[in-house]
CSV table of C-alpha atoms and ligand atoms in Angstrom, one decimal:
chain,number,residue,atom,x,y,z
A,98,MET,CA,-85.6,-45.2,130.4
A,99,THR,CA,-84.4,-48.5,131.6
A,100,PRO,CA,-81.2,-49.6,130.1
A,101,LEU,CA,-83.0,-52.9,128.9
A,102,GLU,CA,-85.6,-50.5,127.1
A,103,THR,CA,-82.7,-49.1,125.2
A,104,GLU,CA,-81.5,-52.3,124.1
A,105,ILE,CA,-84.9,-53.3,123.4
A,106,ARG,CA,-85.9,-50.3,121.3
A,107,GLU,CA,-82.8,-51.0,119.1
A,108,MET,CA,-83.5,-54.3,118.4
A,109,ILE,CA,-86.6,-53.7,117.2
A,110,ALA,CA,-85.4,-50.7,115.0
A,111,SER,CA,-83.1,-53.0,113.4
A,112,ASP,CA,-84.7,-56.5,113.2
A,113,GLY,CA,-88.8,-55.6,113.4
A,114,PRO,CA,-91.2,-56.3,116.0
A,115,MET,CA,-90.6,-59.4,118.4
A,116,PRO,CA,-93.1,-61.7,119.9
A,117,VAL,CA,-94.3,-61.1,123.4
A,118,ALA,CA,-92.6,-64.4,124.5
A,119,ARG,CA,-89.0,-62.9,123.2
A,120,TYR,CA,-89.9,-59.5,125.1
A,121,MET,CA,-90.6,-61.6,128.3
A,122,ALA,CA,-87.6,-63.6,128.1
A,123,LEU,CA,-85.6,-60.5,127.7
A,124,CYS,CA,-87.2,-58.7,130.5
A,125,LEU,CA,-86.7,-61.7,132.9
A,126,GLY,CA,-83.5,-63.2,131.8
A,127,HIS,CA,-81.5,-60.7,130.0
A,128,PRO,CA,-77.6,-61.6,131.1
A,129,ARG,CA,-77.3,-57.5,132.4
A,130,HIS,CA,-80.4,-56.2,132.6
A,131,GLY,CA,-82.6,-59.2,133.2
A,132,TYR,CA,-85.4,-59.1,136.3
A,133,TYR,CA,-84.3,-61.9,137.9
A,134,MET,CA,-80.6,-61.7,136.9
A,135,THR,CA,-80.1,-58.3,138.9
A,136,ARG,CA,-81.8,-58.8,142.3
A,137,ASP,CA,-83.5,-60.7,144.9
A,138,PRO,CA,-87.2,-59.7,144.4
A,139,PHE,CA,-88.8,-61.4,147.5
A,140,GLY,CA,-90.0,-60.6,150.6
A,141,ALA,CA,-92.1,-57.6,152.5
A,142,ARG,CA,-89.2,-54.9,150.8
A,143,GLY,CA,-89.1,-56.7,147.5
A,144,ASP,CA,-91.7,-56.9,144.8
A,145,PHE,CA,-93.8,-60.2,145.9
A,146,VAL,CA,-94.1,-62.6,148.4
A,147,THR,CA,-94.3,-66.2,147.7
A,148,ALA,CA,-95.6,-69.3,149.6
A,149,PRO,CA,-92.3,-70.5,151.2
A,150,GLU,CA,-91.5,-66.8,152.1
A,151,ILE,CA,-95.0,-66.6,153.8
A,152,SER,CA,-94.5,-69.6,156.3
A,153,GLN,CA,-92.0,-72.3,157.0
A,154,MET,CA,-95.4,-74.8,156.6
A,155,PHE,CA,-95.3,-74.5,152.9
A,156,GLY,CA,-91.6,-75.9,152.5
A,157,GLU,CA,-92.1,-78.6,155.5
A,158,LEU,CA,-95.2,-79.9,153.7
A,159,VAL,CA,-93.8,-80.1,150.6
A,160,GLY,CA,-90.7,-81.5,151.8
A,161,LEU,CA,-92.7,-84.4,153.7
A,162,TRP,CA,-94.8,-84.7,150.2
A,163,ALA,CA,-91.4,-85.7,148.5
A,164,ALA,CA,-90.5,-88.1,151.0
A,165,THR,CA,-93.7,-89.9,150.8
A,166,VAL,CA,-93.3,-90.2,147.2
A,167,TRP,CA,-89.7,-91.3,147.5
A,168,GLN,CA,-91.3,-94.2,149.7
A,169,VAL,CA,-93.9,-94.9,147.1
A,170,MET,CA,-91.4,-95.4,144.7
A,171,GLY,CA,-89.7,-98.1,146.6
A,172,SER,CA,-87.3,-96.2,148.6
A,173,PRO,CA,-84.5,-95.9,146.2
A,174,ASP,CA,-81.3,-95.8,147.7
A,175,ASP,CA,-80.3,-92.7,145.3
A,176,VAL,CA,-82.4,-90.1,144.4
A,177,ARG,CA,-82.5,-86.4,143.0
A,178,LEU,CA,-84.7,-83.9,144.6
A,179,VAL,CA,-84.7,-81.5,141.9
A,180,GLU,CA,-86.0,-77.6,142.4
A,181,LEU,CA,-87.0,-75.5,139.6
A,182,GLY,CA,-86.6,-71.8,140.3
A,183,PRO,CA,-85.9,-72.0,144.2
A,184,GLY,CA,-86.0,-68.5,144.7
A,185,ARG,CA,-84.1,-67.6,148.0
A,186,GLY,CA,-84.0,-71.5,148.7
A,187,THR,CA,-86.3,-71.2,151.4
A,188,LEU,CA,-88.6,-73.9,150.2
A,189,MET,CA,-85.9,-76.4,150.1
A,190,ALA,CA,-84.2,-75.4,153.3
A,191,ASP,CA,-87.6,-75.9,155.1
A,192,ALA,CA,-88.3,-79.2,153.0
A,193,LEU,CA,-84.9,-80.6,154.2
A,194,ARG,CA,-85.3,-79.6,157.9
A,195,ALA,CA,-88.6,-81.7,157.9
A,196,VAL,CA,-87.5,-84.6,156.6
A,197,THR,CA,-84.9,-85.2,159.2
A,198,VAL,CA,-87.5,-87.3,160.6
A,199,VAL,CA,-86.8,-90.1,157.6
A,200,PRO,CA,-83.1,-90.5,157.7
A,201,ALA,CA,-83.0,-93.1,154.9
A,202,TYR,CA,-84.4,-90.5,152.4
A,203,ARG,CA,-82.1,-87.7,153.8
A,204,ALA,CA,-78.9,-90.1,153.1
A,205,ALA,CA,-80.4,-91.0,149.7
A,206,LEU,CA,-80.8,-87.4,148.5
A,207,SER,CA,-78.8,-85.4,146.1
A,208,VAL,CA,-80.5,-81.8,145.7
A,209,HIS,CA,-80.3,-80.2,142.2
A,210,LEU,CA,-81.3,-76.5,141.8
A,211,VAL,CA,-82.2,-75.1,138.5
A,212,GLU,CA,-81.8,-71.6,138.7
A,213,VAL,CA,-80.5,-68.8,135.9
A,214,SER,CA,-80.0,-66.0,138.4
A,215,PRO,CA,-76.2,-65.5,139.7
A,216,VAL,CA,-77.8,-63.4,142.6
A,217,LEU,CA,-80.4,-66.1,143.4
A,218,ARG,CA,-77.6,-68.9,143.2
A,219,ARG,CA,-75.6,-66.9,145.6
A,220,ARG,CA,-78.3,-66.5,148.1
A,221,GLN,CA,-79.3,-70.3,147.7
A,222,HIS,CA,-75.8,-71.0,148.3
A,223,ASP,CA,-75.8,-69.1,151.6
A,224,THR,CA,-79.2,-70.8,152.7
A,225,LEU,CA,-78.5,-74.4,151.9
A,226,THR,CA,-74.7,-75.3,152.5
A,227,GLY,CA,-74.2,-76.9,155.7
A,228,LEU,CA,-77.4,-78.8,155.6
A,229,GLY,CA,-75.5,-82.1,155.2
A,230,VAL,CA,-76.9,-82.7,151.6
A,231,PRO,CA,-74.9,-82.3,148.4
A,232,ILE,CA,-76.1,-79.7,146.3
A,233,ASP,CA,-75.7,-78.6,142.5
A,234,TRP,CA,-76.7,-75.9,140.4
A,235,HIS,CA,-78.0,-76.0,136.8
A,236,SER,CA,-79.5,-74.0,134.3
A,237,ASP,CA,-81.5,-76.2,132.6
A,238,VAL,CA,-83.6,-79.3,134.0
A,239,ALA,CA,-81.9,-81.5,131.4
A,240,GLU,CA,-78.5,-80.8,132.9
A,241,VAL,CA,-79.8,-83.2,136.1
A,242,PRO,CA,-77.7,-86.3,135.8
A,243,ASP,CA,-79.9,-89.5,134.6
A,244,GLY,CA,-81.6,-91.4,137.5
A,245,PRO,CA,-84.9,-91.3,139.5
A,246,MET,CA,-86.0,-87.7,140.5
A,247,ILE,CA,-88.6,-85.9,142.7
A,248,ALA,CA,-89.0,-82.4,140.9
A,249,ILE,CA,-90.7,-79.4,142.6
A,250,ALA,CA,-91.6,-76.3,141.0
A,251,ASN,CA,-93.3,-73.2,142.7
A,252,GLU,CA,-94.0,-70.0,141.1
A,253,PHE,CA,-91.7,-71.2,138.3
A,254,PHE,CA,-93.8,-71.8,135.4
A,255,ASP,CA,-95.8,-68.3,135.8
A,256,ALA,CA,-92.2,-66.7,134.8
A,257,LEU,CA,-91.6,-68.7,131.5
A,258,PRO,CA,-92.3,-66.7,128.2
A,259,ILE,CA,-95.6,-66.8,127.2
A,260,ARG,CA,-96.8,-66.2,123.5
A,261,GLN,CA,-100.3,-64.5,122.6
A,262,ALA,CA,-102.5,-64.3,119.6
A,263,VAL,CA,-105.6,-62.6,118.5
A,264,LYS,CA,-108.1,-63.9,116.6
A,265,GLN,CA,-108.6,-62.5,113.2
A,266,THR,CA,-111.0,-63.4,110.3
A,267,ASP,CA,-108.2,-65.1,108.4
A,268,GLY,CA,-106.5,-66.9,112.0
A,269,TRP,CA,-104.6,-66.2,114.7
A,270,HIS,CA,-102.2,-63.3,114.5
A,271,GLU,CA,-99.4,-63.3,116.8
A,272,ARG,CA,-99.1,-60.5,119.5
A,273,MET,CA,-95.6,-58.7,119.0
A,274,VAL,CA,-93.8,-55.6,121.0
A,275,GLY,CA,-92.9,-52.9,118.1
A,276,LEU,CA,-92.5,-49.2,118.0
A,277,ASP,CA,-95.0,-46.4,117.9
A,278,ASP,CA,-94.2,-43.2,115.9
A,279,GLU,CA,-92.3,-42.0,119.0
A,280,ARG,CA,-90.2,-44.8,119.2
A,281,ARG,CA,-92.0,-46.0,122.1
A,282,LEU,CA,-92.6,-49.6,122.9
A,283,THR,CA,-96.3,-50.7,121.7
A,284,PHE,CA,-98.1,-54.2,121.1
A,285,ALA,CA,-98.7,-54.7,117.4
A,286,LEU,CA,-100.3,-58.1,115.9
A,287,HIS,CA,-98.2,-59.8,113.2
A,288,PRO,CA,-99.4,-59.3,109.7
A,289,ALA,CA,-99.6,-62.7,108.8
A,290,PRO,CA,-101.5,-65.6,111.0
A,291,VAL,CA,-99.6,-67.8,113.1
A,292,ARG,CA,-99.2,-71.1,110.8
A,293,GLY,CA,-100.7,-74.4,112.4
A,294,LEU,CA,-101.9,-72.7,115.4
A,295,ASP,CA,-105.6,-72.9,114.8
A,296,ALA,CA,-105.1,-76.7,114.6
A,297,ALA,CA,-103.4,-77.0,117.8
A,298,LEU,CA,-105.6,-75.2,120.0
A,299,PRO,CA,-108.4,-76.7,122.1
A,300,PRO,CA,-111.9,-76.9,119.9
A,301,ARG,CA,-113.3,-74.5,122.7
A,302,ILE,CA,-110.4,-71.6,122.0
A,303,ARG,CA,-110.7,-72.4,118.1
A,304,ALA,CA,-114.5,-71.4,118.3
A,305,ALA,CA,-113.9,-68.0,119.7
A,306,PRO,CA,-114.9,-65.0,117.9
A,307,VAL,CA,-112.6,-62.5,116.1
A,308,GLY,CA,-111.0,-60.2,118.7
A,309,VAL,CA,-110.4,-62.9,121.3
A,310,LEU,CA,-106.9,-63.2,122.5
A,311,CYS,CA,-105.2,-66.4,123.7
A,312,GLU,CA,-102.0,-67.5,125.4
A,313,TRP,CA,-99.7,-70.5,125.3
A,314,ARG,CA,-96.2,-71.5,126.2
A,315,SER,CA,-93.8,-74.1,124.7
A,316,ASP,CA,-94.3,-77.6,125.8
A,317,GLU,CA,-91.2,-78.4,125.9
A,318,PRO,CA,-89.9,-78.1,129.8
A,319,VAL,CA,-92.7,-80.0,130.8
A,320,ALA,CA,-92.3,-82.6,128.2
A,321,GLY,CA,-88.5,-83.0,128.7
A,322,MET,CA,-89.4,-83.4,132.4
A,323,ALA,CA,-92.1,-86.0,131.7
A,324,ARG,CA,-90.2,-87.9,129.4
A,325,ARG,CA,-87.0,-88.3,132.3
A,326,ILE,CA,-89.7,-89.3,134.7
A,327,VAL,CA,-91.1,-91.8,132.7
A,328,ALA,CA,-87.6,-93.5,131.2
A,329,SER,CA,-86.1,-93.3,134.9
A,330,GLY,CA,-88.8,-93.2,137.7
A,331,GLY,CA,-89.9,-90.3,139.8
A,332,ALA,CA,-92.5,-87.6,140.0
A,333,ALA,CA,-93.0,-83.9,139.6
A,334,LEU,CA,-95.2,-81.1,141.6
A,335,VAL,CA,-95.9,-78.1,140.3
A,336,ILE,CA,-97.5,-75.5,142.3
A,337,ASP,CA,-98.4,-71.9,140.7
A,338,TYR,CA,-101.3,-69.6,140.1
A,339,GLY,CA,-103.3,-70.5,137.0
A,340,HIS,CA,-106.4,-72.0,135.8
A,341,ILE,CA,-107.7,-75.4,135.6
A,342,GLU,CA,-109.1,-75.2,132.2
A,343,SER,CA,-107.7,-73.8,129.3
A,344,GLY,CA,-109.2,-70.4,128.5
A,345,VAL,CA,-109.0,-67.1,126.4
A,346,GLY,CA,-108.1,-63.7,127.5
A,347,GLU,CA,-105.0,-62.1,128.7
A,348,THR,CA,-103.0,-62.9,131.9
A,349,LEU,CA,-99.9,-61.5,131.4
A,350,GLN,CA,-99.1,-58.8,134.2
A,351,ALA,CA,-96.5,-56.8,135.6
A,352,VAL,CA,-95.6,-56.3,139.2
A,353,ALA,CA,-93.5,-53.9,141.2
A,354,GLY,CA,-93.1,-52.9,144.6
A,355,HIS,CA,-96.6,-55.2,145.5
A,356,GLY,CA,-98.7,-53.4,143.0
A,357,PHE,CA,-99.6,-54.0,139.1
A,358,ALA,CA,-97.9,-52.1,136.7
A,359,ASP,CA,-97.9,-51.8,132.6
A,360,PRO,CA,-95.7,-54.5,131.1
A,361,LEU,CA,-94.1,-52.1,128.8
A,362,SER,CA,-93.4,-49.3,131.2
A,363,ALA,CA,-90.1,-50.4,132.8
A,364,PRO,CA,-88.5,-53.9,130.9
A,365,GLY,CA,-86.2,-55.5,133.3
A,366,GLU,CA,-87.3,-53.7,136.6
A,367,MET,CA,-90.7,-55.4,136.8
A,368,ASP,CA,-91.6,-59.1,137.2
A,369,LEU,CA,-93.5,-60.1,134.3
A,370,THR,CA,-95.7,-63.4,134.8
A,371,ALA,CA,-99.1,-64.8,133.2
A,372,HIS,CA,-101.1,-67.6,134.3
A,373,VAL,CA,-100.3,-71.2,134.0
A,374,ASP,CA,-102.8,-73.4,132.2
A,375,PHE,CA,-102.7,-76.4,134.2
A,376,ARG,CA,-105.0,-78.3,131.5
A,377,ALA,CA,-102.3,-77.9,129.2
A,378,LEU,CA,-99.6,-78.9,131.4
A,379,GLY,CA,-101.5,-81.9,132.4
A,380,ARG,CA,-101.9,-82.9,128.5
A,381,THR,CA,-98.3,-82.5,127.7
A,382,ALA,CA,-97.3,-84.6,130.8
A,383,ALA,CA,-99.7,-87.2,129.8
A,384,SER,CA,-98.8,-87.3,126.1
A,385,GLU,CA,-95.3,-88.2,127.4
A,386,GLY,CA,-96.8,-91.4,129.2
A,387,ALA,CA,-96.7,-89.9,132.4
A,388,SER,CA,-99.6,-90.3,134.9
A,389,VAL,CA,-101.1,-87.1,135.9
A,390,PHE,CA,-102.7,-86.1,139.2
A,391,GLY,CA,-105.0,-82.8,140.0
A,392,PRO,CA,-105.2,-80.3,139.3
A,393,LEU,CA,-106.3,-79.3,142.8
A,394,ALA,CA,-106.6,-75.8,144.5
A,395,GLN,CA,-103.6,-75.2,146.6
A,396,GLY,CA,-105.7,-74.8,149.8
A,397,GLU,CA,-107.1,-78.1,149.4
A,398,PHE,CA,-104.0,-79.7,148.8
A,399,LEU,CA,-102.3,-77.9,151.8
A,400,ARG,CA,-105.0,-79.5,153.9
A,401,ARG,CA,-104.8,-82.8,152.8
A,402,LEU,CA,-101.1,-82.7,153.6
A,403,GLY,CA,-102.1,-81.7,157.2
A,404,ILE,CA,-101.3,-78.0,157.1
A,405,GLU,CA,-104.1,-77.3,159.9
A,406,GLU,CA,-102.4,-79.9,162.3
A,407,ARG,CA,-99.1,-78.6,161.7
A,408,ALA,CA,-100.5,-74.8,162.4
A,409,ARG,CA,-101.7,-76.1,165.6
A,410,MET,CA,-98.7,-77.5,166.8
A,411,LEU,CA,-96.7,-74.6,165.7
A,412,ARG,CA,-99.4,-72.3,167.7
A,413,SER,CA,-99.2,-74.5,170.5
A,414,ARG,CA,-95.3,-73.7,170.9
A,415,ALA,CA,-95.6,-70.0,169.9
A,416,ILE,CA,-94.3,-67.2,172.0
A,417,GLY,CA,-95.8,-63.7,171.8
A,418,ALA,CA,-97.0,-62.5,168.3
A,419,GLN,CA,-95.9,-65.9,166.8
A,420,GLY,CA,-99.3,-67.5,167.3
A,421,GLU,CA,-100.9,-64.9,165.3
A,422,GLN,CA,-98.4,-64.9,162.6
A,423,VAL,CA,-98.9,-68.9,162.0
A,424,GLU,CA,-103.0,-67.9,161.8
A,425,ARG,CA,-102.5,-65.3,159.5
A,426,ALA,CA,-100.3,-67.3,157.0
A,427,LEU,CA,-102.3,-70.3,157.5
A,428,THR,CA,-105.4,-68.2,156.2
A,429,ARG,CA,-103.1,-66.6,153.4
A,430,LEU,CA,-101.9,-69.9,151.8
A,431,THR,CA,-105.2,-71.8,152.3
A,432,ASP,CA,-108.1,-69.1,151.8
A,433,GLY,CA,-110.3,-68.6,148.7
A,434,GLY,CA,-111.0,-64.9,147.8
A,435,PRO,CA,-108.7,-62.3,146.4
A,436,LYS,CA,-106.2,-62.2,149.5
A,437,GLY,CA,-106.0,-65.7,149.8
A,438,MET,CA,-103.7,-68.0,147.7
A,439,GLY,CA,-105.9,-71.1,148.6
A,440,GLU,CA,-108.2,-71.0,145.3
A,441,LEU,CA,-106.3,-69.0,142.5
A,442,PHE,CA,-102.9,-71.3,143.2
A,443,LYS,CA,-103.2,-75.0,141.9
A,444,ALA,CA,-101.3,-77.9,142.6
A,445,ILE,CA,-100.7,-80.9,139.9
A,446,ALA,CA,-98.1,-83.6,139.7
A,447,PHE,CA,-97.2,-86.0,137.2
A,448,ALA,CA,-95.3,-89.3,137.6
A,449,HIS,CA,-94.0,-92.3,136.4
A,450,PRO,CA,-96.9,-94.7,135.1
A,451,ARG,CA,-96.5,-97.2,137.8
A,452,LEU,CA,-96.2,-94.9,140.5
A,453,GLY,CA,-99.4,-93.8,142.6
A,454,PRO,CA,-101.3,-92.7,144.5
A,455,LEU,CA,-99.6,-89.4,145.2
A,456,PRO,CA,-99.9,-88.0,148.8
A,457,GLY,CA,-102.3,-85.2,148.4
A,458,PHE,CA,-104.2,-86.4,145.1
A,459,ASP,CA,-105.4,-89.8,146.3
A,460,THR,CA,-108.7,-88.7,147.8
B,152,SAH,N1,-90.0,-71.0,144.1
B,152,SAH,C1,-89.5,-69.6,144.6
B,152,SAH,C2,-89.2,-68.7,143.5
B,152,SAH,C3,-90.1,-68.0,142.5
B,152,SAH,S1,-89.7,-66.9,141.6
B,152,SAH,C4,-90.2,-69.0,145.6
B,152,SAH,O1,-91.5,-69.9,145.7
B,152,SAH,O2,-90.3,-68.4,146.4
B,152,SAH,C5,-89.3,-67.7,140.3
B,152,SAH,C6,-87.8,-68.4,140.3
B,152,SAH,O3,-87.2,-68.9,139.1
B,152,SAH,C7,-86.6,-67.4,140.5
B,152,SAH,O4,-85.6,-68.0,141.5
B,152,SAH,C8,-85.9,-67.2,139.1
B,152,SAH,O5,-84.7,-66.8,139.1
B,152,SAH,C9,-86.3,-68.6,138.5
B,152,SAH,N2,-86.2,-68.6,137.1
B,152,SAH,C10,-87.1,-68.0,136.1
B,152,SAH,N3,-87.0,-68.2,135.1
B,152,SAH,C11,-86.0,-69.3,134.8
B,152,SAH,C12,-85.6,-70.1,133.7
B,152,SAH,N4,-86.0,-69.9,132.7
B,152,SAH,N5,-84.8,-71.1,134.0
B,152,SAH,C13,-84.5,-71.2,135.7
B,152,SAH,N6,-84.8,-70.5,136.6
B,152,SAH,C14,-85.7,-69.4,136.2
């Protein structure tokens, strides 16, 4: 049993079953035993690989996207480039390197990294110091100093806690993590329906038959960012895996060693994620007054930003096996199907209402 499982069993024994969201938050962010708090999970020897770790092209194109947004904003001489959940700092390093071609933008930048994990903060520090741009760390995007910002979040929102409820004859009952007769972790439904949930759900989900499961996240992280952008200017780009339309069904998954696992089997030692509901994200940003662009499949987004031309250029300069690596990365980042990220992953942006069109979303 993992040390976190011992703690969670004790919590449930004394306070009763906990919502799936609380379980997920503990598994990922428990100060001593949380998955992200104790390790660097990325790379071939880690648990999973993300787009910026697959190829430098991803961070470069996102970096140039942000530089173009800065120009669309009227090239302000002071802008915060914010990244939520920067992992190893790879995306930001590639983004900063790519924009040396826009020196006025680079000079206007301060970088703000929103990161909870002390291990990953150290890693980001090692990757990014010495690049000639001021960098600050924050635990929450609300701590980023006031002013115009361009925010980037790749594979961040999927790690935010998800709530789940199952439709019963008398309403939606929240799915909880409790203990079975042998004190093992198990899923169980709360005896009373979640108050107000039915009215808040889109009509298609509300009409679902008994037994159907739905998932949702707190609107606050997106709403807070959108409010700031509407008040002080700027834009945000969110890339993640998920669905364009809000739907029903479970997407909570545990990943360890590049394979799927039981979400209750080793708390704190596996990554727990769930699909991002892009429709809900866009709705939240729009309800705060932001303009919303997309969602759009990642493959299409990257092609519009010029990934094929960039790959061609890298291939022409490649030595030995590098050319093949560029080709494989291009396929992985843009292709549909089970092996590619091109269709499963989506991009969405929201911005100050007077800003636009935004690169990649304008055709
Ligand atoms: N963007 C990176 C890493 C994605 S993994 C990449 O594409 O490679 C998720 C990242 O979000 C990690 O850096 C993790 O430590 C961080 N994270 C998870 N939950 C967080 C939270 N609530 N607040 C801030 N950072 C969080």
